[in-house]
């Protein structure tokens, strides 16, 4: 659990503008290939064993023919007050100084307590040894560990990209600018619904979106998890008051 | 003779059964052998835990390469002689390393970054393509050398042309991410942190050192190795100790993700 870390210049966060999300699943696919996630077959979905570090949830509103669809991309909320962290008996999941909740795969012994503790269902257990077709084996990302059987895994906000970009900035003696770092899902989003950045920078895009009047966090009021993913409510033009409405109650 | 021996055993101590008397020496030696084997296994495990495993059963961390590439000749400096005898070095076939006039070869003192080009820029150091070797070895070196014949087959002959399949010597486990670039950058400008300094170590006027001088910290004296061996254990303890001492990040996510 982390309240405020004064050491680091960074506190990473993400903002998701639901009004812009078209539910195209590009983020899901990008994440899958960036992070060496094995291919989810139909069987895996049926057994509820699919691994998707980011998934797009779909909600219908209204009765046919007057229906509206709404898409909410759900990924690890990187909670400041993460329910998954205190339950781990071996400290395999912990908070970095930059505000990320990460999983140390080689430390993990597979108790699955963390996944049971997570209200957002964004931790995934490897029930099998991951497998890829022969043609895809050379496509694995060398910067990301391949998780073996018996290990919990989750969204890392593409820590390999964060580290690489900060390292390269240091190498070239440059300052990191807002927007330099982007996780795979943010990169792939065709409508820019996902935005990643440093919350400690007042002027970063994510800070501004976080302070937007449409902004809310998932399940925060009930569970006090204080997530670092901020959702911007959908704007409904048919309704008069288009600000903060029912959003938070969908779960 | 054997019967007499049995008689003797029977007489000696009537309370103990004879079969046990015969078995006892075997048990004793078996026990000794068992303890010796256990001691060996324990020693193996202990060394493997704290450093590199004992060089037995092919655990010697220096696989046979497709071409016996000597770092001594290329990266070493000075005459390649054995200090005790003053005679030239021998290559792996036992031939003395002499040049055309019979004198001991001198090391070329090549910069490590001439061959391991990406070490100052990227995560990996890389091994040079065969074309780089050929740029010199098209003409340099005698035709009789078996190793150079193999090299020219890889590089020049149309039929057998292709990359050389070098075997990895240093290899982090799959769950560790290592990056060369920040280490070389840091060590070249902070020579104090360099360990196992080589004999020709020198600090430049502006307080930095050349990239070639820092590799000894983790790889030992490569320039003096006929065949590359992993000299440093490169376990987590070593990495983290240096990170602590030099105020680099020690969060688990630095090396494990």
GROMACS .gro file of C-alpha atoms in nm:
model
  508
    1UNK     CA    1   0.000   0.000   0.000
    2UNK     CA    2   0.130   0.339  -0.098
    3UNK     CA    3  -0.014   0.672  -0.001
    4UNK     CA    4   0.232   0.919  -0.143
    5UNK     CA    5   0.587   0.856  -0.249
    6UNK     CA    6   0.801   1.165  -0.226
    7UNK     CA    7   1.117   0.997  -0.363
    8UNK     CA    8   1.003   0.957  -0.718
    9UNK     CA    9   0.923   1.221  -0.972
   10UNK     CA   10   0.667   0.989  -1.128
   11UNK     CA   11   0.332   0.848  -1.042
   12UNK     CA   12   0.198   0.672  -1.344
   13UNK     CA   13  -0.168   0.672  -1.423
   14UNK     CA   14  -0.408   0.619  -1.709
   15UNK     CA   15  -0.724   0.791  -1.818
   16UNK     CA   16  -0.989   0.620  -2.027
   17UNK     CA   17  -1.241   0.831  -2.213
   18UNK     CA   18  -1.537   0.600  -2.246
   19UNK     CA   19  -1.703   0.846  -2.479
   20UNK     CA   20  -1.430   0.778  -2.734
   21UNK     CA   21  -1.409   0.400  -2.695
   22UNK     CA   22  -1.558   0.215  -2.990
   23UNK     CA   23  -1.497  -0.131  -2.850
   24UNK     CA   24  -1.269  -0.225  -3.138
   25UNK     CA   25  -1.043  -0.452  -2.926
   26UNK     CA   26  -0.721  -0.314  -3.074
   27UNK     CA   27  -0.587  -0.257  -2.722
   28UNK     CA   28  -0.657  -0.618  -2.627
   29UNK     CA   29  -0.465  -0.746  -2.926
   30UNK     CA   30  -0.175  -0.506  -2.881
   31UNK     CA   31  -0.142  -0.607  -2.518
   32UNK     CA   32  -0.155  -0.972  -2.610
   33UNK     CA   33   0.138  -0.947  -2.847
   34UNK     CA   34   0.346  -0.699  -2.647
   35UNK     CA   35   0.332  -0.902  -2.328
   36UNK     CA   36   0.374  -1.258  -2.455
   37UNK     CA   37   0.025  -1.364  -2.357
   38UNK     CA   38  -0.067  -1.705  -2.500
   39UNK     CA   39  -0.348  -1.720  -2.752
   40UNK     CA   40  -0.691  -1.745  -2.590
   41UNK     CA   41  -0.888  -2.017  -2.761
   42UNK     CA   42  -1.264  -2.054  -2.748
   43UNK     CA   43  -1.216  -2.336  -2.500
   44UNK     CA   44  -1.020  -2.111  -2.267
   45UNK     CA   45  -1.302  -1.855  -2.269
   46UNK     CA   46  -1.563  -2.122  -2.202
   47UNK     CA   47  -1.365  -2.248  -1.904
   48UNK     CA   48  -1.317  -1.891  -1.782
   49UNK     CA   49  -0.943  -1.945  -1.813
   50UNK     CA   50  -0.872  -1.679  -2.076
   51UNK     CA   51  -0.588  -1.437  -2.001
   52UNK     CA   52  -0.658  -1.077  -2.100
   53UNK     CA   53  -0.460  -0.812  -1.915
   54UNK     CA   54  -0.698  -0.559  -2.069
   55UNK     CA   55  -1.050  -0.651  -2.175
   56UNK     CA   56  -1.337  -0.456  -2.320
   57UNK     CA   57  -1.665  -0.496  -2.132
   58UNK     CA   58  -1.987  -0.423  -2.317
   59UNK     CA   59  -2.306  -0.284  -2.165
   60UNK     CA   60  -2.641  -0.241  -2.335
   61UNK     CA   61  -2.873   0.039  -2.239
   62UNK     CA   62  -3.241   0.061  -2.322
   63UNK     CA   63  -3.480  -0.177  -2.504
   64UNK     CA   64  -3.461  -0.279  -2.869
   65UNK     CA   65  -3.479  -0.095  -3.110
   66UNK     CA   66  -3.380   0.198  -2.896
   67UNK     CA   67  -3.056   0.051  -2.760
   68UNK     CA   68  -2.719   0.199  -2.693
   69UNK     CA   69  -2.394   0.013  -2.646
   70UNK     CA   70  -2.126   0.124  -2.408
   71UNK     CA   71  -1.774  -0.015  -2.389
   72UNK     CA   72  -1.548  -0.002  -2.089
   73UNK     CA   73  -1.188  -0.121  -2.121
   74UNK     CA   74  -1.090  -0.282  -1.790
   75UNK     CA   75  -0.726  -0.332  -1.694
   76UNK     CA   76  -0.541  -0.352  -1.365
   77UNK     CA   77  -0.638  -0.041  -1.172
   78UNK     CA   78  -0.295  -0.016  -1.004
   79UNK     CA   79  -0.474   0.073  -0.680
   80UNK     CA   80  -0.283   0.274  -0.423
   81UNK     CA   81  -0.460   0.063  -0.166
   82UNK     CA   82  -0.441  -0.264  -0.353
   83UNK     CA   83  -0.633  -0.556  -0.201
   84UNK     CA   84  -0.401  -0.803  -0.378
   85UNK     CA   85  -0.081  -0.690  -0.207
   86UNK     CA   86  -0.123  -0.765   0.164
   87UNK     CA   87  -0.254  -1.117   0.099
   88UNK     CA   88   0.057  -1.243  -0.080
   89UNK     CA   89   0.255  -1.465   0.158
   90UNK     CA   90   0.582  -1.421  -0.033
   91UNK     CA   91   0.565  -1.051  -0.132
   92UNK     CA   92   0.555  -1.144  -0.499
   93UNK     CA   93   0.324  -0.852  -0.569
   94UNK     CA   94   0.418  -0.508  -0.450
   95UNK     CA   95   0.409  -0.139  -0.526
   96UNK     CA   96   0.696   0.028  -0.707
   97UNK     CA   97   0.812   0.375  -0.607
   98UNK     CA   98   0.649   0.499  -0.926
   99UNK     CA   99   0.304   0.387  -0.819
  100UNK     CA  100   0.270   0.067  -1.019
  101UNK     CA  101   0.144  -0.259  -0.885
  102UNK     CA  102   0.378  -0.523  -1.025
  103UNK     CA  103   0.416  -0.896  -1.003
  104UNK     CA  104   0.760  -1.056  -0.951
  105UNK     CA  105   0.700  -1.375  -1.145
  106UNK     CA  106   0.999  -1.567  -1.016
  107UNK     CA  107   0.896  -1.491  -0.660
  108UNK     CA  108   0.539  -1.610  -0.712
  109UNK     CA  109   0.443  -1.949  -0.569
  110UNK     CA  110   0.091  -1.955  -0.709
  111UNK     CA  111  -0.136  -1.936  -0.405
  112UNK     CA  112  -0.390  -1.731  -0.606
  113UNK     CA  113  -0.490  -1.533  -0.296
  114UNK     CA  114  -0.427  -1.211  -0.487
  115UNK     CA  115  -0.664  -1.302  -0.769
  116UNK     CA  116  -0.932  -1.389  -0.516
  117UNK     CA  117  -0.878  -1.055  -0.348
  118UNK     CA  118  -0.903  -0.849  -0.665
  119UNK     CA  119  -1.246  -0.691  -0.718
  120UNK     CA  120  -1.169  -0.600  -1.080
  121UNK     CA  121  -1.085  -0.955  -1.194
  122UNK     CA  122  -0.766  -0.847  -1.366
  123UNK     CA  123  -0.522  -1.105  -1.227
  124UNK     CA  124  -0.475  -1.422  -1.424
  125UNK     CA  125  -0.338  -1.757  -1.325
  126UNK     CA  126  -0.143  -1.976  -1.564
  127UNK     CA  127  -0.319  -2.309  -1.532
  128UNK     CA  128  -0.109  -2.452  -1.811
  129UNK     CA  129   0.234  -2.406  -1.961
  130UNK     CA  130   0.185  -2.131  -2.221
  131UNK     CA  131   0.193  -2.250  -2.580
  132UNK     CA  132   0.232  -2.081  -2.914
  133UNK     CA  133   0.211  -2.221  -3.264
  134UNK     CA  134   0.555  -2.282  -3.417
  135UNK     CA  135   0.521  -1.982  -3.649
  136UNK     CA  136   0.469  -1.742  -3.359
  137UNK     CA  137   0.759  -1.855  -3.141
  138UNK     CA  138   0.999  -1.604  -3.292
  139UNK     CA  139   0.749  -1.325  -3.233
  140UNK     CA  140   0.783  -1.330  -2.855
  141UNK     CA  141   0.893  -1.004  -2.697
  142UNK     CA  142   1.243  -1.054  -2.553
  143UNK     CA  143   1.188  -0.777  -2.297
  144UNK     CA  144   0.908  -0.962  -2.123
  145UNK     CA  145   0.941  -1.282  -1.923
  146UNK     CA  146   0.735  -1.575  -2.048
  147UNK     CA  147   0.533  -1.682  -1.745
  148UNK     CA  148   0.535  -2.052  -1.681
  149UNK     CA  149   0.264  -2.271  -1.536
  150UNK     CA  150   0.156  -2.201  -1.180
  151UNK     CA  151   0.226  -1.828  -1.186
  152UNK     CA  152   0.000  -1.530  -1.147
  153UNK     CA  153   0.029  -1.255  -1.405
  154UNK     CA  154  -0.120  -0.913  -1.463
  155UNK     CA  155  -0.097  -0.579  -1.640
  156UNK     CA  156   0.235  -0.403  -1.572
  157UNK     CA  157   0.150  -0.083  -1.763
  158UNK     CA  158   0.419  -0.215  -1.999
  159UNK     CA  159   0.696  -0.155  -1.747
  160UNK     CA  160   0.948  -0.267  -2.008
  161UNK     CA  161   0.849   0.034  -2.221
  162UNK     CA  162   0.854   0.271  -1.926
  163UNK     CA  163   1.204   0.160  -1.830
  164UNK     CA  164   1.334   0.161  -2.186
  165UNK     CA  165   1.208   0.512  -2.253
  166UNK     CA  166   1.342   0.654  -1.926
  167UNK     CA  167   1.674   0.481  -1.992
  168UNK     CA  168   1.698   0.619  -2.344
  169UNK     CA  169   1.613   0.968  -2.221
  170UNK     CA  170   1.898   0.939  -1.971
  171UNK     CA  171   2.131   0.809  -2.241
  172UNK     CA  172   2.052   1.103  -2.469
  173UNK     CA  173   2.052   1.350  -2.179
  174UNK     CA  174   1.694   1.453  -2.241
  175UNK     CA  175   1.400   1.529  -2.015
  176UNK     CA  176   1.103   1.296  -2.037
  177UNK     CA  177   0.810   1.474  -2.198
  178UNK     CA  178   0.444   1.397  -2.151
  179UNK     CA  179   0.342   1.140  -2.411
  180UNK     CA  180   0.691   0.995  -2.459
  181UNK     CA  181   0.594   0.676  -2.283
  182UNK     CA  182   0.298   0.479  -2.400
  183UNK     CA  183   0.194   0.126  -2.312
  184UNK     CA  184   0.098  -0.100  -2.601
  185UNK     CA  185  -0.277  -0.050  -2.550
  186UNK     CA  186  -0.242   0.329  -2.561
  187UNK     CA  187  -0.028   0.306  -2.871
  188UNK     CA  188  -0.285   0.092  -3.047
  189UNK     CA  189  -0.597   0.290  -2.959
  190UNK     CA  190  -0.727   0.443  -3.286
  191UNK     CA  191  -0.949   0.702  -3.111
  192UNK     CA  192  -0.705   0.803  -2.837
  193UNK     CA  193  -0.952   0.692  -2.573
  194UNK     CA  194  -0.663   0.570  -2.358
  195UNK     CA  195  -0.411   0.818  -2.223
  196UNK     CA  196  -0.105   0.737  -2.015
  197UNK     CA  197   0.110   0.976  -1.819
  198UNK     CA  198   0.262   1.111  -1.502
  199UNK     CA  199   0.012   1.225  -1.240
  200UNK     CA  200   0.275   1.428  -1.055
  201UNK     CA  201   0.303   1.655  -1.357
  202UNK     CA  202   0.013   1.900  -1.321
  203UNK     CA  203   0.003   1.975  -1.690
  204UNK     CA  204   0.018   1.624  -1.825
  205UNK     CA  205  -0.280   1.511  -2.025
  206UNK     CA  206  -0.365   1.241  -1.776
  207UNK     CA  207  -0.367   1.490  -1.485
  208UNK     CA  208  -0.600   1.717  -1.672
  209UNK     CA  209  -0.833   1.430  -1.760
  210UNK     CA  210  -0.822   1.307  -1.401
  211UNK     CA  211  -0.949   1.646  -1.284
  212UNK     CA  212  -1.218   1.660  -1.552
  213UNK     CA  213  -1.571   1.678  -1.414
  214UNK     CA  214  -1.661   1.356  -1.601
  215UNK     CA  215  -1.386   1.163  -1.425
  216UNK     CA  216  -1.463   0.875  -1.189
  217UNK     CA  217  -1.290   0.561  -1.063
  218UNK     CA  218  -1.426   0.208  -1.053
  219UNK     CA  219  -1.573   0.075  -0.725
  220UNK     CA  220  -1.370   0.326  -0.532
  221UNK     CA  221  -1.652   0.463  -0.315
  222UNK     CA  222  -1.739   0.121  -0.181
  223UNK     CA  223  -1.400  -0.043  -0.154
  224UNK     CA  224  -1.159   0.247  -0.096
  225UNK     CA  225  -0.903   0.099  -0.333
  226UNK     CA  226  -0.803   0.439  -0.478
  227UNK     CA  227  -0.728   0.322  -0.832
  228UNK     CA  228  -0.492   0.501  -1.068
  229UNK     CA  229  -0.707   0.443  -1.376
  230UNK     CA  230  -0.954   0.723  -1.429
  231UNK     CA  231  -1.264   0.679  -1.642
  232UNK     CA  232  -1.435   0.969  -1.816
  233UNK     CA  233  -1.809   0.911  -1.827
  234UNK     CA  234  -1.992   0.875  -2.157
  235UNK     CA  235  -2.166   1.185  -2.280
  236UNK     CA  236  -2.527   1.109  -2.356
  237UNK     CA  237  -2.671   1.376  -2.584
  238UNK     CA  238  -3.028   1.258  -2.535
  239UNK     CA  239  -3.013   1.333  -2.166
  240UNK     CA  240  -3.025   1.689  -2.041
  241UNK     CA  241  -2.766   1.674  -1.770
  242UNK     CA  242  -2.467   1.514  -1.937
  243UNK     CA  243  -2.234   1.506  -1.639
  244UNK     CA  244  -2.149   1.245  -1.383
  245UNK     CA  245  -2.440   1.001  -1.368
  246UNK     CA  246  -2.500   0.630  -1.315
  247UNK     CA  247  -2.158   0.514  -1.437
  248UNK     CA  248  -2.007   0.395  -1.112
  249UNK     CA  249  -2.292   0.158  -1.038
  250UNK     CA  250  -2.243  -0.081  -1.327
  251UNK     CA  251  -2.068  -0.351  -1.131
  252UNK     CA  252   4.215  -7.047   0.224
  253UNK     CA  253   3.867  -6.890   0.214
  254UNK     CA  254   3.728  -7.168   0.440
  255UNK     CA  255   4.010  -7.102   0.688
  256UNK     CA  256   3.916  -6.739   0.694
  257UNK     CA  257   3.551  -6.828   0.766
  258UNK     CA  258   3.666  -7.060   1.046
  259UNK     CA  259   3.872  -6.778   1.189
  260UNK     CA  260   3.575  -6.543   1.182
  261UNK     CA  261   3.354  -6.801   1.354
  262UNK     CA  262   3.608  -6.852   1.633
  263UNK     CA  263   3.673  -6.487   1.695
  264UNK     CA  264   3.341  -6.374   1.843
  265UNK     CA  265   3.074  -6.639   1.884
  266UNK     CA  266   2.787  -6.404   1.961
  267UNK     CA  267   2.785  -6.221   1.627
  268UNK     CA  268   2.644  -6.416   1.330
  269UNK     CA  269   2.905  -6.497   1.064
  270UNK     CA  270   2.716  -6.338   0.775
  271UNK     CA  271   2.719  -6.010   0.960
  272UNK     CA  272   3.092  -6.034   1.021
  273UNK     CA  273   3.144  -6.074   0.647
  274UNK     CA  274   2.906  -5.789   0.569
  275UNK     CA  275   3.062  -5.539   0.809
  276UNK     CA  276   3.369  -5.445   0.601
  277UNK     CA  277   3.143  -5.400   0.298
  278UNK     CA  278   2.910  -5.179   0.499
  279UNK     CA  279   3.202  -4.978   0.624
  280UNK     CA  280   3.344  -4.916   0.278
  281UNK     CA  281   2.998  -4.859   0.137
  282UNK     CA  282   2.939  -4.605   0.409
  283UNK     CA  283   3.262  -4.430   0.329
  284UNK     CA  284   3.184  -4.421  -0.040
  285UNK     CA  285   2.834  -4.297   0.034
  286UNK     CA  286   2.970  -4.019   0.250
  287UNK     CA  287   3.226  -3.926  -0.012
  288UNK     CA  288   2.956  -3.900  -0.277
  289UNK     CA  289   2.732  -3.698  -0.048
  290UNK     CA  290   3.019  -3.466   0.042
  291UNK     CA  291   3.088  -3.415  -0.329
  292UNK     CA  292   2.725  -3.339  -0.406
  293UNK     CA  293   2.705  -3.096  -0.113
  294UNK     CA  294   3.023  -2.920  -0.225
  295UNK     CA  295   2.879  -2.898  -0.576
  296UNK     CA  296   2.552  -2.751  -0.455
  297UNK     CA  297   2.719  -2.505  -0.218
  298UNK     CA  298   2.953  -2.371  -0.485
  299UNK     CA  299   2.668  -2.355  -0.733
  300UNK     CA  300   2.461  -2.160  -0.482
  301UNK     CA  301   2.727  -1.903  -0.402
  302UNK     CA  302   2.908  -1.886  -0.733
  303UNK     CA  303   2.953  -2.091  -1.044
  304UNK     CA  304   2.923  -2.470  -1.012
  305UNK     CA  305   3.241  -2.681  -0.997
  306UNK     CA  306   3.373  -2.740  -1.349
  307UNK     CA  307   3.258  -3.103  -1.374
  308UNK     CA  308   2.992  -3.283  -1.579
  309UNK     CA  309   3.012  -3.016  -1.847
  310UNK     CA  310   2.927  -2.738  -1.601
  311UNK     CA  311   3.244  -2.549  -1.688
  312UNK     CA  312   3.069  -2.252  -1.851
  313UNK     CA  313   3.293  -2.253  -2.155
  314UNK     CA  314   3.129  -2.447  -2.434
  315UNK     CA  315   3.332  -2.550  -2.738
  316UNK     CA  316   3.279  -2.288  -3.006
  317UNK     CA  317   3.241  -2.370  -3.376
  318UNK     CA  318   3.566  -2.176  -3.428
  319UNK     CA  319   3.816  -2.157  -3.141
  320UNK     CA  320   3.826  -1.779  -3.137
  321UNK     CA  321   4.112  -1.651  -2.917
  322UNK     CA  322   4.044  -1.318  -2.742
  323UNK     CA  323   4.414  -1.315  -2.647
  324UNK     CA  324   4.532  -1.249  -3.002
  325UNK     CA  325   4.267  -0.995  -3.088
  326UNK     CA  326   4.197  -0.803  -2.768
  327UNK     CA  327   4.509  -0.878  -2.563
  328UNK     CA  328   4.813  -0.651  -2.551
  329UNK     CA  329   5.181  -0.740  -2.548
  330UNK     CA  330   5.359  -1.060  -2.651
  331UNK     CA  331   5.158  -1.377  -2.615
  332UNK     CA  332   5.407  -1.570  -2.405
  333UNK     CA  333   5.363  -1.790  -2.101
  334UNK     CA  334   5.524  -1.581  -1.823
  335UNK     CA  335   5.700  -1.879  -1.657
  336UNK     CA  336   5.875  -2.030  -1.957
  337UNK     CA  337   5.895  -1.730  -2.188
  338UNK     CA  338   5.775  -1.959  -2.469
  339UNK     CA  339   5.489  -1.860  -2.702
  340UNK     CA  340   5.129  -1.948  -2.607
  341UNK     CA  341   4.992  -2.275  -2.737
  342UNK     CA  342   4.660  -2.287  -2.916
  343UNK     CA  343   4.404  -2.555  -2.835
  344UNK     CA  344   4.578  -2.801  -3.071
  345UNK     CA  345   4.911  -2.761  -2.891
  346UNK     CA  346   5.078  -2.562  -3.172
  347UNK     CA  347   5.281  -2.261  -3.061
  348UNK     CA  348   5.137  -1.927  -3.156
  349UNK     CA  349   5.413  -1.768  -3.361
  350UNK     CA  350   5.408  -1.524  -3.649
  351UNK     CA  351   5.570  -1.586  -3.988
  352UNK     CA  352   5.923  -1.518  -3.860
  353UNK     CA  353   5.887  -1.755  -3.563
  354UNK     CA  354   5.855  -1.484  -3.300
  355UNK     CA  355   5.576  -1.504  -3.037
  356UNK     CA  356   5.260  -1.328  -3.158
  357UNK     CA  357   5.170  -0.998  -3.002
  358UNK     CA  358   4.811  -0.923  -2.907
  359UNK     CA  359   4.644  -0.672  -3.136
  360UNK     CA  360   4.487  -0.484  -2.844
  361UNK     CA  361   4.167  -0.431  -3.038
  362UNK     CA  362   3.892  -0.232  -2.869
  363UNK     CA  363   3.611  -0.454  -2.743
  364UNK     CA  364   3.357  -0.222  -2.905
  365UNK     CA  365   3.509  -0.282  -3.249
  366UNK     CA  366   3.353  -0.627  -3.242
  367UNK     CA  367   3.088  -0.595  -2.972
  368UNK     CA  368   2.950  -0.284  -3.137
  369UNK     CA  369   2.617  -0.240  -2.962
  370UNK     CA  370   2.749  -0.273  -2.608
  371UNK     CA  371   2.753   0.104  -2.553
  372UNK     CA  372   2.412   0.160  -2.711
  373UNK     CA  373   2.183  -0.132  -2.651
  374UNK     CA  374   2.083  -0.399  -2.405
  375UNK     CA  375   2.288  -0.665  -2.578
  376UNK     CA  376   2.656  -0.659  -2.670
  377UNK     CA  377   2.626  -0.868  -2.983
  378UNK     CA  378   2.885  -1.083  -3.157
  379UNK     CA  379   3.034  -0.957  -3.485
  380UNK     CA  380   2.908  -1.087  -3.818
  381UNK     CA  381   3.142  -1.315  -4.009
  382UNK     CA  382   3.200  -1.036  -4.264
  383UNK     CA  383   3.390  -0.840  -4.000
  384UNK     CA  384   3.627  -1.132  -3.936
  385UNK     CA  385   3.671  -1.178  -4.307
  386UNK     CA  386   3.763  -0.813  -4.358
  387UNK     CA  387   4.092  -0.907  -4.190
  388UNK     CA  388   4.113  -1.281  -4.239
  389UNK     CA  389   4.071  -1.273  -4.614
  390UNK     CA  390   4.444  -1.208  -4.612
  391UNK     CA  391   4.567  -1.230  -4.251
  392UNK     CA  392   4.671  -1.565  -4.105
  393UNK     CA  393   4.820  -1.873  -4.263
  394UNK     CA  394   4.627  -2.111  -4.481
  395UNK     CA  395   4.738  -2.402  -4.265
  396UNK     CA  396   4.547  -2.291  -3.959
  397UNK     CA  397   4.248  -2.520  -3.920
  398UNK     CA  398   4.044  -2.254  -3.744
  399UNK     CA  399   4.098  -1.995  -4.014
  400UNK     CA  400   4.010  -2.250  -4.281
  401UNK     CA  401   3.679  -2.306  -4.103
  402UNK     CA  402   3.631  -1.931  -4.076
  403UNK     CA  403   3.691  -1.881  -4.448
  404UNK     CA  404   3.440  -2.154  -4.522
  405UNK     CA  405   3.179  -1.957  -4.328
  406UNK     CA  406   3.276  -1.629  -4.485
  407UNK     CA  407   3.408  -1.682  -4.835
  408UNK     CA  408   3.314  -2.014  -4.993
  409UNK     CA  409   2.985  -1.976  -5.180
  410UNK     CA  410   2.865  -2.322  -5.082
  411UNK     CA  411   2.912  -2.306  -4.707
  412UNK     CA  412   2.857  -1.936  -4.655
  413UNK     CA  413   2.652  -1.839  -4.353
  414UNK     CA  414   2.653  -1.706  -4.001
  415UNK     CA  415   2.865  -1.876  -3.738
  416UNK     CA  416   2.655  -2.036  -3.468
  417UNK     CA  417   2.846  -1.920  -3.160
  418UNK     CA  418   2.742  -2.076  -2.833
  419UNK     CA  419   2.635  -1.848  -2.548
  420UNK     CA  420   2.868  -1.839  -2.248
  421UNK     CA  421   2.701  -1.579  -2.029
  422UNK     CA  422   2.331  -1.635  -2.002
  423UNK     CA  423   2.089  -1.486  -1.754
  424UNK     CA  424   1.789  -1.698  -1.663
  425UNK     CA  425   1.472  -1.618  -1.854
  426UNK     CA  426   1.323  -1.417  -1.568
  427UNK     CA  427   1.607  -1.163  -1.558
  428UNK     CA  428   1.642  -0.859  -1.783
  429UNK     CA  429   1.994  -0.732  -1.821
  430UNK     CA  430   2.089  -0.417  -2.013
  431UNK     CA  431   2.449  -0.334  -2.104
  432UNK     CA  432   2.411   0.030  -2.204
  433UNK     CA  433   2.348   0.195  -1.863
  434UNK     CA  434   2.627  -0.007  -1.704
  435UNK     CA  435   2.888   0.090  -1.960
  436UNK     CA  436   2.771   0.451  -1.945
  437UNK     CA  437   2.789   0.460  -1.566
  438UNK     CA  438   3.118   0.272  -1.531
  439UNK     CA  439   3.305   0.469  -1.795
  440UNK     CA  440   3.231   0.791  -1.608
  441UNK     CA  441   3.268   0.642  -1.256
  442UNK     CA  442   3.589   0.436  -1.274
  443UNK     CA  443   3.579   0.380  -0.895
  444UNK     CA  444   3.304   0.121  -0.934
  445UNK     CA  445   3.506  -0.094  -1.176
  446UNK     CA  446   3.621  -0.424  -1.030
  447UNK     CA  447   3.895  -0.674  -1.132
  448UNK     CA  448   4.082  -0.396  -1.311
  449UNK     CA  449   4.315  -0.512  -1.586
  450UNK     CA  450   4.690  -0.451  -1.573
  451UNK     CA  451   4.682  -0.180  -1.841
  452UNK     CA  452   4.399   0.005  -1.665
  453UNK     CA  453   4.429   0.379  -1.702
  454UNK     CA  454   4.204   0.674  -1.640
  455UNK     CA  455   4.184   0.936  -1.912
  456UNK     CA  456   4.248   1.303  -1.842
  457UNK     CA  457   3.882   1.393  -1.810
  458UNK     CA  458   3.827   1.130  -1.538
  459UNK     CA  459   3.657   0.874  -1.758
  460UNK     CA  460   3.786   0.545  -1.893
  461UNK     CA  461   3.746   0.372  -2.227
  462UNK     CA  462   3.456   0.132  -2.270
  463UNK     CA  463   3.695  -0.162  -2.309
  464UNK     CA  464   3.823  -0.116  -1.956
  465UNK     CA  465   3.493  -0.168  -1.776
  466UNK     CA  466   3.402  -0.516  -1.901
  467UNK     CA  467   3.631  -0.683  -1.646
  468UNK     CA  468   3.380  -0.594  -1.372
  469UNK     CA  469   3.141  -0.867  -1.483
  470UNK     CA  470   3.336  -1.074  -1.733
  471UNK     CA  471   3.685  -1.098  -1.583
  472UNK     CA  472   3.998  -1.065  -1.795
  473UNK     CA  473   3.848  -1.164  -2.129
  474UNK     CA  474   4.152  -1.024  -2.310
  475UNK     CA  475   4.366  -1.292  -2.146
  476UNK     CA  476   4.135  -1.583  -2.222
  477UNK     CA  477   4.206  -1.829  -2.501
  478UNK     CA  478   3.852  -1.951  -2.456
  479UNK     CA  479   3.580  -1.740  -2.297
  480UNK     CA  480   3.475  -1.863  -1.952
  481UNK     CA  481   3.228  -1.713  -1.709
  482UNK     CA  482   3.448  -1.592  -1.425
  483UNK     CA  483   3.200  -1.395  -1.215
  484UNK     CA  484   2.898  -1.570  -1.063
  485UNK     CA  485   2.660  -1.292  -1.183
  486UNK     CA  486   2.401  -1.396  -0.929
  487UNK     CA  487   2.139  -1.162  -0.791
  488UNK     CA  488   2.353  -1.086  -0.485
  489UNK     CA  489   2.634  -0.944  -0.698
  490UNK     CA  490   2.398  -0.734  -0.908
  491UNK     CA  491   2.210  -0.593  -0.611
  492UNK     CA  492   2.526  -0.527  -0.405
  493UNK     CA  493   2.663  -0.304  -0.679
  494UNK     CA  494   2.327  -0.138  -0.739
  495UNK     CA  495   2.310  -0.054  -0.366
  496UNK     CA  496   2.666   0.079  -0.360
  497UNK     CA  497   2.608   0.300  -0.664
  498UNK     CA  498   2.254   0.414  -0.589
  499UNK     CA  499   2.100   0.243  -0.888
  500UNK     CA  500   1.744   0.118  -0.855
  501UNK     CA  501   1.695  -0.204  -0.658
  502UNK     CA  502   1.321  -0.250  -0.695
  503UNK     CA  503   1.246  -0.601  -0.817
  504UNK     CA  504   1.087  -0.460  -1.132
  505UNK     CA  505   1.429  -0.326  -1.241
  506UNK     CA  506   1.554  -0.672  -1.329
  507UNK     CA  507   1.243  -0.892  -1.322
  508UNK     CA  508   0.954  -0.812  -1.554
   0.00000   0.00000   0.00000
